[in-house]
CSV table of C-alpha atoms and ligand atoms in Angstrom, one decimal:
chain,number,residue,atom,x,y,z
F,1,MET,CA,-15.3,-88.6,-241.5
F,2,ALA,CA,-17.8,-87.3,-244.2
F,3,GLU,CA,-19.0,-83.7,-243.9
F,4,PRO,CA,-22.5,-83.8,-242.4
F,5,GLN,CA,-25.1,-83.1,-245.0
F,6,GLU,CA,-27.0,-79.9,-244.7
F,7,ASN,CA,-30.0,-80.4,-242.4
F,8,GLN,CA,-33.2,-80.2,-244.4
F,9,PHE,CA,-35.5,-81.0,-241.6
F,10,GLY,CA,-37.2,-77.9,-240.4
F,11,ILE,CA,-40.5,-78.3,-238.5
F,12,GLU,CA,-43.6,-76.3,-239.2
F,13,ILE,CA,-46.5,-76.5,-236.9
F,14,ARG,CA,-49.7,-75.2,-238.4
F,15,GLY,CA,-53.0,-74.5,-236.6
F,16,LEU,CA,-52.4,-77.3,-234.1
F,17,SER,CA,-55.0,-77.9,-231.4
F,18,LYS,CA,-55.2,-80.8,-229.0
F,19,ILE,CA,-58.2,-81.5,-226.8
F,20,PHE,CA,-58.1,-84.5,-224.4
F,21,GLY,CA,-61.4,-86.3,-223.8
F,22,PRO,CA,-63.9,-88.7,-225.5
F,23,ARG,CA,-65.5,-86.1,-227.8
F,24,ALA,CA,-62.4,-84.0,-228.6
F,25,THR,CA,-63.4,-83.5,-232.3
F,26,ASP,CA,-66.8,-82.1,-231.2
F,27,MET,CA,-65.1,-79.6,-228.9
F,28,ALA,CA,-62.8,-78.3,-231.7
F,29,ALA,CA,-65.2,-75.6,-232.7
F,30,LEU,CA,-65.6,-74.3,-229.2
F,31,VAL,CA,-61.8,-74.2,-228.8
F,32,ALA,CA,-61.5,-72.3,-232.1
F,33,GLN,CA,-64.0,-69.8,-230.8
F,34,GLY,CA,-61.8,-69.2,-227.8
F,35,ILE,CA,-63.5,-71.0,-224.9
F,36,SER,CA,-61.2,-70.8,-221.9
F,37,LYS,CA,-59.3,-73.9,-220.7
F,38,ALA,CA,-61.2,-73.6,-217.4
F,39,GLU,CA,-64.6,-73.4,-219.0
F,40,LEU,CA,-63.9,-76.3,-221.4
F,41,ASN,CA,-63.0,-78.4,-218.4
F,42,GLU,CA,-65.9,-77.3,-216.1
F,43,ARG,CA,-68.7,-77.2,-218.6
F,44,HIS,CA,-67.7,-79.9,-221.0
F,45,GLY,CA,-65.3,-82.2,-219.1
F,46,HIS,CA,-62.6,-81.9,-221.7
F,47,VAL,CA,-59.0,-80.7,-221.2
F,48,LEU,CA,-57.5,-78.2,-223.5
F,49,GLY,CA,-53.9,-79.4,-224.2
F,50,LEU,CA,-53.0,-76.9,-227.0
F,51,ARG,CA,-54.8,-74.2,-228.9
F,52,ASP,CA,-53.9,-73.1,-232.4
F,53,ILE,CA,-50.2,-73.5,-232.2
F,54,ASN,CA,-48.2,-72.1,-235.1
F,55,ILE,CA,-44.4,-72.3,-235.0
F,56,ASP,CA,-41.7,-72.5,-237.7
F,57,MET,CA,-38.6,-74.2,-236.4
F,58,PRO,CA,-35.8,-73.7,-238.8
F,59,ALA,CA,-33.6,-76.7,-239.8
F,60,GLY,CA,-30.4,-77.0,-237.9
F,61,ARG,CA,-31.3,-74.6,-235.0
F,62,ILE,CA,-32.3,-75.0,-231.4
F,63,GLN,CA,-36.0,-74.2,-230.8
F,64,VAL,CA,-36.8,-73.9,-227.1
F,65,ILE,CA,-40.3,-74.4,-225.8
F,66,MET,CA,-40.8,-72.8,-222.4
F,67,GLY,CA,-43.6,-72.6,-219.9
F,68,LEU,CA,-44.7,-73.6,-216.4
F,69,SER,CA,-45.7,-77.1,-215.6
F,70,GLY,CA,-49.0,-78.0,-217.2
F,71,SER,CA,-48.7,-75.4,-220.0
F,72,GLY,CA,-48.6,-78.0,-222.7
F,73,LYS,CA,-44.9,-78.4,-223.5
F,74,SER,CA,-44.8,-82.2,-223.5
F,75,THR,CA,-48.0,-82.4,-225.4
F,76,LEU,CA,-46.5,-80.2,-228.1
F,77,ILE,CA,-43.2,-82.0,-228.5
F,78,ARG,CA,-44.9,-85.4,-228.6
F,79,HIS,CA,-46.9,-84.3,-231.6
F,80,ILE,CA,-43.6,-83.9,-233.6
F,81,ASN,CA,-43.0,-87.7,-233.7
F,82,ARG,CA,-46.7,-88.3,-233.3
F,83,LEU,CA,-46.7,-90.0,-230.0
F,84,ILE,CA,-49.8,-87.9,-229.8
F,85,ASP,CA,-52.3,-87.3,-232.6
F,86,PRO,CA,-53.6,-83.7,-233.0
F,87,THR,CA,-57.3,-82.9,-232.8
F,88,VAL,CA,-56.7,-80.4,-235.6
F,89,GLY,CA,-53.7,-79.1,-237.4
F,90,GLU,CA,-50.6,-80.1,-239.4
F,91,ILE,CA,-47.0,-81.0,-238.4
F,92,LEU,CA,-44.8,-80.6,-241.3
F,93,VAL,CA,-41.3,-82.1,-240.9
F,94,GLY,CA,-39.0,-81.5,-243.8
F,95,GLY,CA,-42.1,-80.5,-245.7
F,96,GLU,CA,-44.0,-83.8,-245.0
F,97,ASP,CA,-47.1,-83.9,-242.8
F,98,VAL,CA,-46.5,-86.4,-240.0
F,99,VAL,CA,-50.2,-86.6,-239.3
F,100,LYS,CA,-50.8,-88.1,-242.8
F,101,MET,CA,-48.1,-90.9,-242.5
F,102,ASP,CA,-49.3,-94.5,-242.4
F,103,ALA,CA,-48.0,-96.8,-239.7
F,104,GLY,CA,-45.0,-98.0,-241.8
F,105,ALA,CA,-44.0,-94.5,-242.9
F,106,LEU,CA,-44.3,-93.3,-239.3
F,107,ARG,CA,-42.1,-96.1,-238.0
F,108,THR,CA,-39.4,-95.3,-240.5
F,109,PHE,CA,-39.7,-91.6,-239.7
F,110,ARG,CA,-39.4,-92.1,-236.0
F,111,ARG,CA,-36.4,-94.5,-236.3
F,112,HIS,CA,-34.4,-92.5,-238.9
F,113,LYS,CA,-35.4,-88.9,-238.5
F,114,THR,CA,-35.9,-88.4,-234.8
F,115,ALA,CA,-34.1,-89.2,-231.5
F,116,MET,CA,-35.3,-88.4,-228.0
F,117,VAL,CA,-33.5,-87.5,-224.8
F,118,PHE,CA,-35.7,-87.9,-221.7
F,119,GLN,CA,-35.6,-86.2,-218.3
F,120,LYS,CA,-35.4,-89.6,-216.5
F,121,PHE,CA,-32.6,-90.8,-218.8
F,122,ALA,CA,-34.5,-94.0,-219.6
F,123,LEU,CA,-31.4,-96.1,-219.8
F,124,LEU,CA,-31.6,-99.9,-219.9
F,125,PRO,CA,-30.3,-100.9,-216.5
F,126,HIS,CA,-28.9,-104.3,-217.6
F,127,ARG,CA,-27.0,-102.9,-220.5
F,128,THR,CA,-23.6,-101.2,-220.3
F,129,VAL,CA,-23.0,-97.6,-221.5
F,130,LEU,CA,-21.9,-99.0,-224.9
F,131,GLU,CA,-24.8,-101.4,-225.2
F,132,ASN,CA,-27.2,-98.5,-224.3
F,133,THR,CA,-25.6,-96.3,-226.8
F,134,VAL,CA,-25.7,-98.7,-229.8
F,135,TYR,CA,-29.4,-99.4,-229.1
F,136,GLY,CA,-30.9,-97.2,-231.9
F,137,LEU,CA,-28.5,-98.6,-234.5
F,138,GLU,CA,-29.2,-102.1,-233.4
F,139,VAL,CA,-32.9,-101.6,-233.9
F,140,GLN,CA,-32.2,-100.2,-237.3
F,141,GLY,CA,-30.2,-103.4,-238.2
F,142,VAL,CA,-26.9,-101.6,-238.8
F,143,PRO,CA,-23.9,-103.9,-238.9
F,144,ARG,CA,-22.4,-104.4,-235.4
F,145,ALA,CA,-18.9,-103.0,-236.2
F,146,ARG,CA,-20.5,-99.7,-237.4
F,147,GLN,CA,-22.8,-99.6,-234.3
F,148,VAL,CA,-19.7,-99.8,-232.1
F,149,ASP,CA,-17.7,-97.3,-234.1
F,150,GLU,CA,-20.4,-94.7,-234.0
F,151,ALA,CA,-21.3,-95.3,-230.4
F,152,MET,CA,-17.6,-95.1,-229.2
F,153,ARG,CA,-17.2,-91.8,-231.1
F,154,TRP,CA,-20.2,-90.2,-229.4
F,155,ILE,CA,-19.3,-91.7,-225.9
F,156,ALA,CA,-16.0,-90.0,-226.2
F,157,ARG,CA,-17.5,-86.8,-227.5
F,158,VAL,CA,-19.9,-86.4,-224.5
F,159,GLY,CA,-16.9,-87.0,-222.2
F,160,LEU,CA,-17.5,-90.6,-221.2
F,161,GLY,CA,-14.4,-92.2,-222.8
F,162,GLY,CA,-13.4,-95.1,-220.6
F,163,PHE,CA,-16.8,-95.7,-219.2
F,164,GLU,CA,-18.3,-97.8,-222.0
F,165,LYS,CA,-18.3,-101.0,-219.9
F,166,HIS,CA,-20.0,-99.3,-216.9
F,167,TYR,CA,-23.6,-99.9,-216.0
F,168,PRO,CA,-26.0,-97.0,-215.5
F,169,ASN,CA,-26.2,-97.5,-211.7
F,170,GLN,CA,-22.5,-97.0,-211.5
F,171,LEU,CA,-22.8,-93.5,-212.9
F,172,SER,CA,-23.9,-90.1,-211.5
F,173,GLY,CA,-27.1,-88.4,-212.9
F,174,GLY,CA,-25.0,-86.1,-215.0
F,175,MET,CA,-23.1,-89.0,-216.5
F,176,GLN,CA,-26.3,-91.0,-217.1
F,177,GLN,CA,-27.7,-88.0,-219.1
F,178,ARG,CA,-24.4,-87.9,-221.1
F,179,VAL,CA,-25.2,-91.5,-222.1
F,180,GLY,CA,-28.8,-90.4,-223.0
F,181,LEU,CA,-27.3,-87.8,-225.2
F,182,ALA,CA,-24.7,-90.1,-226.8
F,183,ARG,CA,-27.4,-92.6,-227.5
F,184,ALA,CA,-29.6,-90.0,-229.2
F,185,LEU,CA,-26.6,-88.7,-231.3
F,186,THR,CA,-25.5,-92.2,-232.3
F,187,ASN,CA,-28.8,-92.6,-234.2
F,188,ASP,CA,-27.7,-89.7,-236.4
F,189,ALA,CA,-31.2,-88.5,-236.9
F,190,PRO,CA,-31.6,-84.9,-238.1
F,191,ILE,CA,-34.1,-84.1,-235.3
F,192,LEU,CA,-33.4,-84.2,-231.6
F,193,LEU,CA,-36.3,-84.0,-229.2
F,194,MET,CA,-35.4,-83.1,-225.6
F,195,ASP,CA,-38.2,-82.9,-223.1
F,196,GLU,CA,-36.8,-81.3,-219.9
F,197,ALA,CA,-33.6,-83.3,-220.6
F,198,PHE,CA,-31.5,-81.4,-218.1
F,199,SER,CA,-34.2,-80.4,-215.5
F,200,ALA,CA,-33.4,-83.2,-213.1
F,201,LEU,CA,-29.7,-82.3,-212.9
F,202,ASP,CA,-27.9,-80.3,-210.2
F,203,PRO,CA,-27.3,-76.7,-211.4
F,204,LEU,CA,-23.6,-77.0,-212.1
F,205,ILE,CA,-24.0,-80.3,-213.9
F,206,ARG,CA,-26.9,-78.8,-215.8
F,207,THR,CA,-24.7,-75.9,-217.0
F,208,ASP,CA,-22.0,-78.4,-218.0
F,209,MET,CA,-24.6,-80.3,-220.1
F,210,GLN,CA,-25.7,-77.1,-221.8
F,211,THR,CA,-22.1,-76.4,-222.7
F,212,VAL,CA,-21.7,-80.0,-224.1
F,213,LEU,CA,-24.9,-79.6,-226.2
F,214,LEU,CA,-23.9,-76.2,-227.6
F,215,ASP,CA,-20.4,-77.4,-228.4
F,216,ILE,CA,-21.7,-80.5,-230.2
F,217,GLN,CA,-24.4,-78.5,-232.0
F,218,LYS,CA,-21.8,-76.4,-233.7
F,219,GLU,CA,-20.7,-79.5,-235.6
F,220,ILE,CA,-23.9,-81.5,-236.0
F,221,ARG,CA,-26.4,-78.8,-236.8
F,222,LYS,CA,-29.4,-80.9,-235.8
F,223,THR,CA,-32.9,-79.4,-235.6
F,224,ILE,CA,-33.3,-79.5,-231.8
F,225,VAL,CA,-36.5,-79.0,-229.9
F,226,PHE,CA,-35.6,-78.4,-226.3
F,227,ILE,CA,-38.2,-78.1,-223.6
F,228,THR,CA,-37.5,-76.4,-220.3
F,229,HIS,CA,-39.3,-74.4,-217.6
F,230,ASP,CA,-36.1,-72.5,-216.8
F,231,LEU,CA,-35.6,-69.1,-218.5
F,232,ASP,CA,-31.8,-69.1,-218.0
F,233,GLU,CA,-31.6,-72.4,-219.8
F,234,ALA,CA,-34.0,-71.2,-222.6
F,235,LEU,CA,-31.9,-68.0,-223.1
F,236,ARG,CA,-28.6,-69.9,-223.2
F,237,LEU,CA,-29.7,-72.6,-225.6
F,238,GLY,CA,-32.5,-71.2,-227.8
F,239,ASP,CA,-31.9,-69.8,-231.2
F,240,ARG,CA,-35.6,-69.2,-230.9
F,241,ILE,CA,-37.9,-69.5,-227.9
F,242,ALA,CA,-41.6,-70.0,-227.8
F,243,ILE,CA,-43.4,-69.5,-224.5
F,244,LEU,CA,-46.5,-71.5,-223.7
F,245,ARG,CA,-49.2,-70.7,-221.2
F,246,ASP,CA,-52.3,-72.8,-220.7
F,247,GLY,CA,-51.8,-74.5,-224.1
F,248,GLU,CA,-51.3,-71.3,-226.0
F,249,ILE,CA,-48.2,-69.5,-227.3
F,250,VAL,CA,-48.0,-66.1,-225.6
F,251,GLN,CA,-44.7,-65.1,-227.3
F,252,GLN,CA,-42.1,-66.4,-229.7
F,253,GLY,CA,-38.9,-64.9,-230.8
F,254,THR,CA,-35.2,-64.6,-230.0
F,255,SER,CA,-33.7,-64.3,-226.5
F,256,GLN,CA,-33.4,-60.5,-227.2
F,257,ASP,CA,-37.1,-60.3,-228.2
F,258,ILE,CA,-38.2,-62.0,-225.0
F,259,VAL,CA,-36.0,-60.1,-222.6
F,260,LEU,CA,-36.3,-56.7,-224.1
F,261,ARG,CA,-40.0,-56.9,-225.1
F,262,PRO,CA,-41.9,-59.4,-222.9
F,263,ALA,CA,-45.4,-59.7,-224.4
F,264,ASP,CA,-47.3,-59.8,-221.1
F,265,ASP,CA,-47.1,-60.1,-217.3
F,266,TYR,CA,-46.6,-63.9,-217.6
F,267,VAL,CA,-43.5,-63.5,-219.7
F,268,GLU,CA,-42.4,-60.5,-217.6
F,269,SER,CA,-42.5,-62.6,-214.5
F,270,PHE,CA,-40.0,-65.0,-216.0
F,271,VAL,CA,-37.8,-62.2,-217.3
F,272,ARG,CA,-37.7,-60.3,-214.1
F,273,GLU,CA,-35.2,-62.7,-212.5
F,274,VAL,CA,-32.8,-62.8,-215.5
F,275,ASN,CA,-29.3,-61.4,-215.5
F,276,ARG,CA,-29.9,-58.9,-218.3
F,277,GLY,CA,-26.2,-58.0,-218.8
F,278,LYS,CA,-25.5,-61.6,-219.8
F,279,VAL,CA,-28.4,-61.8,-222.2
F,280,ILE,CA,-28.9,-58.4,-223.9
F,281,GLU,CA,-26.5,-57.8,-226.8
F,282,VAL,CA,-25.0,-54.5,-227.7
F,283,ASP,CA,-26.9,-54.4,-231.1
F,284,ALA,CA,-30.1,-53.9,-229.2
F,285,VAL,CA,-28.9,-50.7,-227.4
F,286,MET,CA,-26.4,-49.2,-229.8
F,287,THR,CA,-27.0,-46.1,-231.9
F,288,PRO,CA,-26.7,-47.2,-235.6
F,289,LEU,CA,-23.9,-45.6,-237.5
F,290,ALA,CA,-23.3,-44.6,-241.1
F,291,GLY,CA,-19.7,-43.4,-240.8
F,292,ASP,CA,-16.6,-44.9,-239.2
F,293,GLY,CA,-17.4,-44.7,-235.5
F,294,ALA,CA,-15.7,-42.8,-232.8
F,295,PRO,CA,-12.0,-42.6,-233.9
F,296,GLY,CA,-9.8,-44.6,-231.5
F,297,SER,CA,-12.7,-46.1,-229.5
F,298,PRO,CA,-12.4,-49.8,-228.8
F,299,GLN,CA,-14.4,-52.1,-231.1
F,300,VAL,CA,-16.5,-55.1,-230.2
F,301,PRO,CA,-18.5,-57.3,-232.7
F,302,VAL,CA,-22.3,-57.4,-232.9
F,303,GLY,CA,-23.6,-60.1,-230.6
F,304,THR,CA,-21.3,-59.0,-227.7
F,305,THR,CA,-23.3,-59.0,-224.5
F,306,VAL,CA,-23.8,-55.8,-222.4
F,307,ASP,CA,-21.7,-57.4,-219.6
F,308,GLU,CA,-18.7,-58.0,-222.0
F,309,ALA,CA,-19.1,-54.6,-223.5
F,310,ILE,CA,-18.9,-52.9,-220.1
F,311,GLY,CA,-15.9,-55.0,-219.3
F,312,THR,CA,-14.2,-53.7,-222.5
F,313,LEU,CA,-15.2,-50.2,-221.8
F,314,VAL,CA,-14.0,-50.0,-218.2
F,315,ALA,CA,-10.7,-51.6,-219.2
F,316,GLY,CA,-10.0,-48.6,-221.5
F,317,THR,CA,-10.2,-44.9,-221.1
F,318,GLY,CA,-13.0,-43.7,-223.4
F,319,ASP,CA,-16.7,-43.8,-222.7
F,320,SER,CA,-18.0,-45.3,-225.9
F,321,LEU,CA,-17.5,-48.4,-228.0
F,322,THR,CA,-17.7,-49.0,-231.7
F,323,ILE,CA,-19.8,-52.0,-232.8
F,324,THR,CA,-18.6,-53.8,-235.9
F,325,GLY,CA,-20.6,-56.1,-238.2
F,326,THR,CA,-19.6,-59.6,-239.3
F,327,ASP,CA,-17.4,-58.1,-242.0
F,328,GLY,CA,-15.6,-55.9,-239.5
F,329,VAL,CA,-17.2,-52.7,-240.7
F,330,PRO,CA,-18.6,-50.3,-238.0
F,331,VAL,CA,-22.3,-50.5,-237.7
F,332,GLY,CA,-23.0,-48.6,-234.4
F,333,ALA,CA,-21.7,-47.0,-231.3
F,334,VAL,CA,-22.7,-47.4,-227.7
F,335,THR,CA,-22.1,-45.4,-224.6
F,336,LEU,CA,-21.6,-46.5,-221.0
F,337,ARG,CA,-24.9,-44.8,-220.3
F,338,GLN,CA,-26.8,-46.8,-222.9
F,339,LEU,CA,-25.1,-50.0,-221.5
F,340,ALA,CA,-26.1,-49.1,-218.0
F,341,ALA,CA,-29.7,-48.4,-219.0
F,342,ALA,CA,-29.9,-51.9,-220.6
F,343,LEU,CA,-29.2,-53.4,-217.2
F,344,THR,CA,-32.3,-52.1,-215.6
F,345,SER,CA,-35.8,-53.2,-216.6
F,346,ALA,CA,-37.2,-49.9,-215.3
F,347,ARG,CA,-38.5,-47.8,-218.2
W,401,ADP,N1,-53.5,-87.9,-221.7
W,401,ADP,C1,-54.0,-86.8,-221.2
W,401,ADP,N2,-55.4,-86.7,-220.8
W,401,ADP,C2,-55.9,-85.6,-220.3
W,401,ADP,N3,-55.2,-84.5,-220.1
W,401,ADP,C3,-53.9,-84.5,-220.4
W,401,ADP,C4,-53.3,-85.6,-221.0
W,401,ADP,N4,-51.9,-85.3,-221.2
W,401,ADP,C5,-51.8,-84.0,-220.8
W,401,ADP,N5,-53.0,-83.5,-220.3
W,401,ADP,C6,-53.2,-82.1,-219.8
W,401,ADP,O1,-52.7,-81.2,-220.8
W,401,ADP,C7,-52.1,-80.1,-220.2
W,401,ADP,C8,-50.7,-80.0,-220.6
W,401,ADP,O2,-49.9,-81.1,-220.1
W,401,ADP,P1,-48.4,-81.3,-220.5
W,401,ADP,O3,-48.2,-81.2,-221.9
W,401,ADP,O4,-47.9,-82.5,-219.8
W,401,ADP,O5,-47.7,-80.0,-219.8
W,401,ADP,P2,-46.2,-79.7,-219.5
W,401,ADP,O6,-45.3,-80.7,-220.2
W,401,ADP,O7,-46.0,-78.3,-219.9
W,401,ADP,O8,-46.0,-79.8,-217.9
W,401,ADP,C9,-52.3,-80.3,-218.7
W,401,ADP,O9,-53.4,-79.6,-218.3
W,401,ADP,C10,-52.4,-81.8,-218.6
W,401,ADP,O10,-53.1,-82.1,-217.4
W,402,MG,MG1,-43.8,-82.0,-219.5
């Protein structure tokens, strides 16, 4: 198989606002001036979907969008393939503004550059797993033999080898969503849009699906936009996370940024329930080091979680660890006390 080309399709969202209602454009100035969502609704009968969203989603990474129900997550993701037109703003995909595409360009863009995975799976009930999976390539007019080759490869990759002749109603929810994922991956589009794709699944199945996605992403390096209202899922999947509230971004950053420095009470309320030891990495709590570290102390690489670090520490006899950089050179040291402090959100 050919090496996958480097993914060039980052997504830059610039000054995006969306107002729902018959005179949306007239309301744009009020929204820019900061009218609240409630006031826009009560006084002007319009719904604020999104206000002044700015996000850079790097190519080949997983961008999570998180927020409570009604915060604007679906509205945002649907702008990326322009299922929704913005009231104001730009959506640059691979440097090209989706908003400026004509109907033909948009059709080509949707077909070849994007694939979607839906919460409700959206499988065709009268088609087998294989026939559901080839669907995108069929629409693209790809020769049948290649459709089947590609589909069979992804069906196997998502763990459904042997089920290709089954119909959706013969499969569990988790298996149906594996089909949804195989179908999206078979399109071989650089961008994968996943709107609450795992939210309908039972917790254990959901964790399995996250693992499948993370494993596959190591190879495929798609630009994935993943929507969830679950912080554990966001922290596990997201290279970067943006948090929406009432149509506005209240914080964006890495999992470390969100858990260690929640921007406000809203974010804090999500973060409170989180298992900090499994999220916070030693880099965030270590003392940076110029020299060689404590002689003889066990070493762990940057990116090690606090949980794992404590495990290493208590398995040995010392009370500090040396943290090594990607090149194996010591970059910091951390004590059991620092690790313990990271576990409590009390400051
Ligand atoms: N077509 C529409 N017309 C009017 N209001 C809408 C429309 N679509 C979404 N909204 C409103 O926009 C806000 C964000 O909705 P949505 O993006 O579906 O949120 P989420 O996906 O985070 O649950 C909500 O207040 C919702 O009622
Ligand atoms: Mg939604």
